[in-house]
Coordinates of C-alpha atoms in Angstrom, one line a residue:
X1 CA 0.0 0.0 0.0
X2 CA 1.1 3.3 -1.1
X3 CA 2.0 6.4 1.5
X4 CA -0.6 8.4 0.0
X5 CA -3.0 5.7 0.5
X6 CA -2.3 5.1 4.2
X7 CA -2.3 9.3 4.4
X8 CA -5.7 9.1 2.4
X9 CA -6.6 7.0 5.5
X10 CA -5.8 9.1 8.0
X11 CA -7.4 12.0 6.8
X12 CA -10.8 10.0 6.5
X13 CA -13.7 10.3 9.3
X14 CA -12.3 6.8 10.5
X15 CA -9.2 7.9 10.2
X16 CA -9.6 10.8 12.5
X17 CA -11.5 9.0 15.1
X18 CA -8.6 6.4 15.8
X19 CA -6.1 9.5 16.0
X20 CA -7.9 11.3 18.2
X21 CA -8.1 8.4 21.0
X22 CA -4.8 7.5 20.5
X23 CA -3.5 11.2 21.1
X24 CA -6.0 11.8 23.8
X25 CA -4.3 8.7 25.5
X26 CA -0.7 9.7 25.1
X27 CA -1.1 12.8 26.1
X28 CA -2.4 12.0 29.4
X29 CA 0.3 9.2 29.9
X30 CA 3.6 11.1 28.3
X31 CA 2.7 14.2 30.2
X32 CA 3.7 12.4 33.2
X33 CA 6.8 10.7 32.5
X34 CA 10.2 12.8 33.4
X35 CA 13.6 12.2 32.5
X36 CA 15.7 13.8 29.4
X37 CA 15.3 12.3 26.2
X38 CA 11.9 10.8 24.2
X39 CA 12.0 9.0 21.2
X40 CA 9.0 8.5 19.3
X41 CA 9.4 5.3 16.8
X42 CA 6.6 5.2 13.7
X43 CA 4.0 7.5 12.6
X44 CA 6.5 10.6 12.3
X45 CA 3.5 12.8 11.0
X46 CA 1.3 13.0 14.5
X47 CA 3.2 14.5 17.7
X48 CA 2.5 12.1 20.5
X49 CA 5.1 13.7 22.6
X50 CA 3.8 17.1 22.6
X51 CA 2.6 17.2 26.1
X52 CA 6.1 15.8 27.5
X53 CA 8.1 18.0 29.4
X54 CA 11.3 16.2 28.6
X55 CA 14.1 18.5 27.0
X56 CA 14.6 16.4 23.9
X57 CA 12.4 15.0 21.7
X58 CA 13.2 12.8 18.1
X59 CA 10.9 10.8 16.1
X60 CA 12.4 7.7 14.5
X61 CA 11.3 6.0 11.3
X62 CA 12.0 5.4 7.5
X63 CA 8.7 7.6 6.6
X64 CA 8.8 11.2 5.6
X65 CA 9.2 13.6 8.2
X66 CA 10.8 11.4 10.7
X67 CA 13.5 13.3 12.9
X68 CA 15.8 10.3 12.5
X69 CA 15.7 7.9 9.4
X70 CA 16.4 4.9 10.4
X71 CA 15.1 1.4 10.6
X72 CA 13.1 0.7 13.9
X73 CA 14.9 -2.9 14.5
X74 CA 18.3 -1.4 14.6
X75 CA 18.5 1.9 16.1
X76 CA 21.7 4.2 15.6
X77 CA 21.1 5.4 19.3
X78 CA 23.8 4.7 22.6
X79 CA 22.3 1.9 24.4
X80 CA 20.6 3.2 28.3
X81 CA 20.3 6.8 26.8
X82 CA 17.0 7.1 26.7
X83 CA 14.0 8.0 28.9
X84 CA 11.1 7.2 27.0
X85 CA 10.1 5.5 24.0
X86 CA 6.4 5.0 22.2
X87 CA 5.5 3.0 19.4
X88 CA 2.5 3.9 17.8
X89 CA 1.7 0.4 15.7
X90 CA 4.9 0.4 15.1
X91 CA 5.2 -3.7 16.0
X92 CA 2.4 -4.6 13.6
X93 CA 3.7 -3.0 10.6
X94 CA 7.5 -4.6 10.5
X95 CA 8.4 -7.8 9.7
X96 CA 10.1 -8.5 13.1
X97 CA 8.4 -6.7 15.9
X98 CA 10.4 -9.1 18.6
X99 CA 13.7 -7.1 16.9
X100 CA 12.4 -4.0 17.6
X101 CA 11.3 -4.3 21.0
X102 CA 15.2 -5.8 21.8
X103 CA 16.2 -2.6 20.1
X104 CA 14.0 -0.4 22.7
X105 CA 15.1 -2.4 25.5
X106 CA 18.9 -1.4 24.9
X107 CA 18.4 2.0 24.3
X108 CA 16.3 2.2 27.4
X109 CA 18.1 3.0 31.0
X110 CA 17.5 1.5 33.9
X111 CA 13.6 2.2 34.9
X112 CA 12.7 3.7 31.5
X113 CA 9.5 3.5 29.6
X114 CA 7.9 2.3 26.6
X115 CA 3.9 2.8 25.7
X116 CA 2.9 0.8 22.9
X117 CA -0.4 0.7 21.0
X118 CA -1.8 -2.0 18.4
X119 CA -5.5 -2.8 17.0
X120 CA -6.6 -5.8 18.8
X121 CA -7.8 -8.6 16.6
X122 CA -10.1 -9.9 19.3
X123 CA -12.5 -7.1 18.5
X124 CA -14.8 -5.5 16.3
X125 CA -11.7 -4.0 14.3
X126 CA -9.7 -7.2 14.4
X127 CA -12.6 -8.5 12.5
X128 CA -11.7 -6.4 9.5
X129 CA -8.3 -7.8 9.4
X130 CA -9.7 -11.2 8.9
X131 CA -11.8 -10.1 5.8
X132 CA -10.7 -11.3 2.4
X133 CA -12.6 -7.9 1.0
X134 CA -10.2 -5.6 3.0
X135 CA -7.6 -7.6 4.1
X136 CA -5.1 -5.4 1.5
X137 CA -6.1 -2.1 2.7
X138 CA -4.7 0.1 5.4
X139 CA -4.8 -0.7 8.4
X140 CA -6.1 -4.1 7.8
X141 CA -3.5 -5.5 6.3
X142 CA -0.8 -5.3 9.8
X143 CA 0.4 -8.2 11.8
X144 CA -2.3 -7.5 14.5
X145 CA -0.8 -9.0 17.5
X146 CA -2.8 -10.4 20.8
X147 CA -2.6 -8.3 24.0
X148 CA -1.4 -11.3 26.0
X149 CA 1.1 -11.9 23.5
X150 CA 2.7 -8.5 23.3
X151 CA 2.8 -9.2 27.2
X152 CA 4.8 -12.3 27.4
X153 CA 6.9 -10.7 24.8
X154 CA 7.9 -7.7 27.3
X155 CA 7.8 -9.9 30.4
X156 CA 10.4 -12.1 28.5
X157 CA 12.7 -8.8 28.1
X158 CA 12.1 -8.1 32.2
X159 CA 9.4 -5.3 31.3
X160 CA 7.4 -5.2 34.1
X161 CA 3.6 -3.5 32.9
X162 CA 2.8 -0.2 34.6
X163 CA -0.5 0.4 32.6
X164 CA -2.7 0.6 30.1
X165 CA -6.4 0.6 28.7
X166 CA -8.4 -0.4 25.5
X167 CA -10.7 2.0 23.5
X168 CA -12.5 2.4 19.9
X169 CA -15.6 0.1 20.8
X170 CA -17.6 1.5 18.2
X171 CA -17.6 -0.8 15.1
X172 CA -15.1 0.4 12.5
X173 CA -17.9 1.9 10.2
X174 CA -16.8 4.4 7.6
X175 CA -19.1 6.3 7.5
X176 CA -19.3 8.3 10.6
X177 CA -23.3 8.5 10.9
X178 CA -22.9 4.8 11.8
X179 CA -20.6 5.2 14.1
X180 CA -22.5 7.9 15.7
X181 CA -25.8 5.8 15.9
X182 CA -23.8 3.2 17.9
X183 CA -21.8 5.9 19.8
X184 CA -23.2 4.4 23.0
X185 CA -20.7 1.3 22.6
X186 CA -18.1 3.3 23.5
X187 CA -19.3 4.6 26.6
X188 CA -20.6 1.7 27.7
X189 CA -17.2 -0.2 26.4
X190 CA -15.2 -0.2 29.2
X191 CA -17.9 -1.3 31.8
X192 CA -19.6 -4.4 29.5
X193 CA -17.0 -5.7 27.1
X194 CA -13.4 -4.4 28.0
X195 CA -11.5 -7.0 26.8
X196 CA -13.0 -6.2 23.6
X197 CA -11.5 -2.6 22.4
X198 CA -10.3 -2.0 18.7
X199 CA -7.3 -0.4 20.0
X200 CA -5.2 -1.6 23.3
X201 CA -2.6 0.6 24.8
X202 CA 0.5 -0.8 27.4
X203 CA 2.6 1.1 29.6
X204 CA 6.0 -0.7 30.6
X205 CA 9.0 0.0 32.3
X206 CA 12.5 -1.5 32.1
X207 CA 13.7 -3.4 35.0
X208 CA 17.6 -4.6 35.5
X209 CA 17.8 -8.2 38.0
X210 CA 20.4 -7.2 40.6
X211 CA 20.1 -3.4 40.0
X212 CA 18.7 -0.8 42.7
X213 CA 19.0 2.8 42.2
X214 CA 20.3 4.2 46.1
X215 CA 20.1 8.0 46.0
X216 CA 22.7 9.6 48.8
X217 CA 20.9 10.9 52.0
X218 CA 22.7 14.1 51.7
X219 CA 20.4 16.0 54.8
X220 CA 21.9 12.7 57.0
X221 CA 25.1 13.2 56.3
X222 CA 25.5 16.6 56.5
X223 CA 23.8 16.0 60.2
X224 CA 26.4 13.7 61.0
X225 CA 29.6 16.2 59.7
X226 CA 27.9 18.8 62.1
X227 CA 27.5 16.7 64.7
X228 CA 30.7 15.3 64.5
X229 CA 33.1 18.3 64.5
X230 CA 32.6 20.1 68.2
X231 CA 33.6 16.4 69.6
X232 CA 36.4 16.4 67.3
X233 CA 37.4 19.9 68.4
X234 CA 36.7 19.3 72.3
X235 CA 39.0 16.5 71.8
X236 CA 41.8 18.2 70.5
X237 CA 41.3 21.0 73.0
X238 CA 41.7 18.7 75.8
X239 CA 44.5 17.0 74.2
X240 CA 46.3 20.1 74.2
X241 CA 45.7 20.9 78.1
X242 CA 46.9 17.9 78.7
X243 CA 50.4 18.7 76.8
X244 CA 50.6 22.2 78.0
X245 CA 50.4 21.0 81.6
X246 CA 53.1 18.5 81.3
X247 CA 55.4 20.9 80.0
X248 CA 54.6 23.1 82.9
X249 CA 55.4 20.2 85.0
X250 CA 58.5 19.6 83.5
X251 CA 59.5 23.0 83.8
X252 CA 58.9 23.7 87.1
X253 CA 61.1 20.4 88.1
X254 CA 63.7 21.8 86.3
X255 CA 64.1 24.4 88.1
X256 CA 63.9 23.1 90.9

């Protein structure tokens, strides 16, 4: 499938309704997540870091636009250099999504985080993907990969989850009068069915076995220096009493 045809996509009434819950959702998770640098691998053309307060932030992919051009399975970035990472359906569009998520586990530090999103094929939308009539077309025609599986898959690279939600319960209509008529899906989606949401999201951090970060108790230790330096002085005063009086001593004998 072309780029125009996957931009033709976008810019359709379906198109716009996936976007718009996907950016409501990373801007309420992104916003919240501190460090230095963000990377942002896939889907170059939407800002899904534009609520994070990080200093720098990159987008990575071989599409137009992209801050970095680069293949997402092997990243020219210094491995445990950066903060966070997201991946937009990044995994179900690449021939080896396990590569990838090895790739954001190096460049990851020590307690970083990655938020994925993918179309769930146990849904409504993941029925589209098993239609011979549109099993070609945009977005249909991804890898769409089980939310248990992308689970193991992270538990497997010590990821331990931190979050994450499901949303697009309204049947993938085109037109948007249908979706509109059954717009009550979706408010009712996360209550009745919630296993069954077009679009997951996951929120995971990186974990190291044998690793703890210890900060320095610098209030406690400056405590201690204070506390420790009029005993240190009282010592030495008395120390040199007692070395002033002998030589008093031995003067005084001396002379005698």
């Amino acid at each position: 499938m072309t780029v125009q045809n996957v931009q033709q996509w976008f810019e359709s009434s379906l198109g716009q309704y996936l976007i718009e819950h996907e950016q409501c959702y990373f801007d309420q998770v992104v916003a919240n997540i501190f460090g230095y640098n963000a990377v942002q691998i896939g889907w170059p053309q939407f800002n899904f870091l534009r609520l994070n307060r990080m200093p720098f932030h990159f987008s990575v992919g071989l599409e137009t636009g992209a801050s970095l051009r680069a293949a997402p399975g092997f990243l020219p970035i210094q491995s445990n250099s950066v903060d966070l990472v997201i991946l937009p359906h990044t995994l179900e569009f690449n021939a080896n999504p396990h590569q990838i998520l090895r790739e954001v586990h190096r460049i990851l530090i020590p307690e970083g985080h990655v938020v994925i999103s993918g179309f769930n094929p146990f849904s409504l939308w993941g029925v589209c993907h098993y239609l011979r009539s549109t099993r070609r077309e945009f977005p249909w025609n991804g890898q769409f990969i089980a939310l248990s599986r992308l689970k193991d898959w992270l538990k497997l690279l010590d990821f331990e989850m931190a979050g994450g939600r499901l949303c697009c319960y309204t049947p993938p209509f085109k037109q948007e009068k249908w979706r509109k008529r059954l717009s009550f899906m979706e408010a009712a989606g996360d209550r009745w069915w919630p296993i069954s949401g077009g679009v997951y999201f996951l929120h995971a951090i990186k974990h190291m076995h044998g690793m703890r970060i210890i900060k320095p108790d610098w209030k406690n230790c400056l405590n201690a220096r204070k506390k420790m330096v009029p005993v240190a002085q009282r010592v030495n005063e008395a120390s040199l009493e007692e070395k002033s009086a002998e030589k008093l001593n031995q003067t005084d004998e001396s002379r005698r």
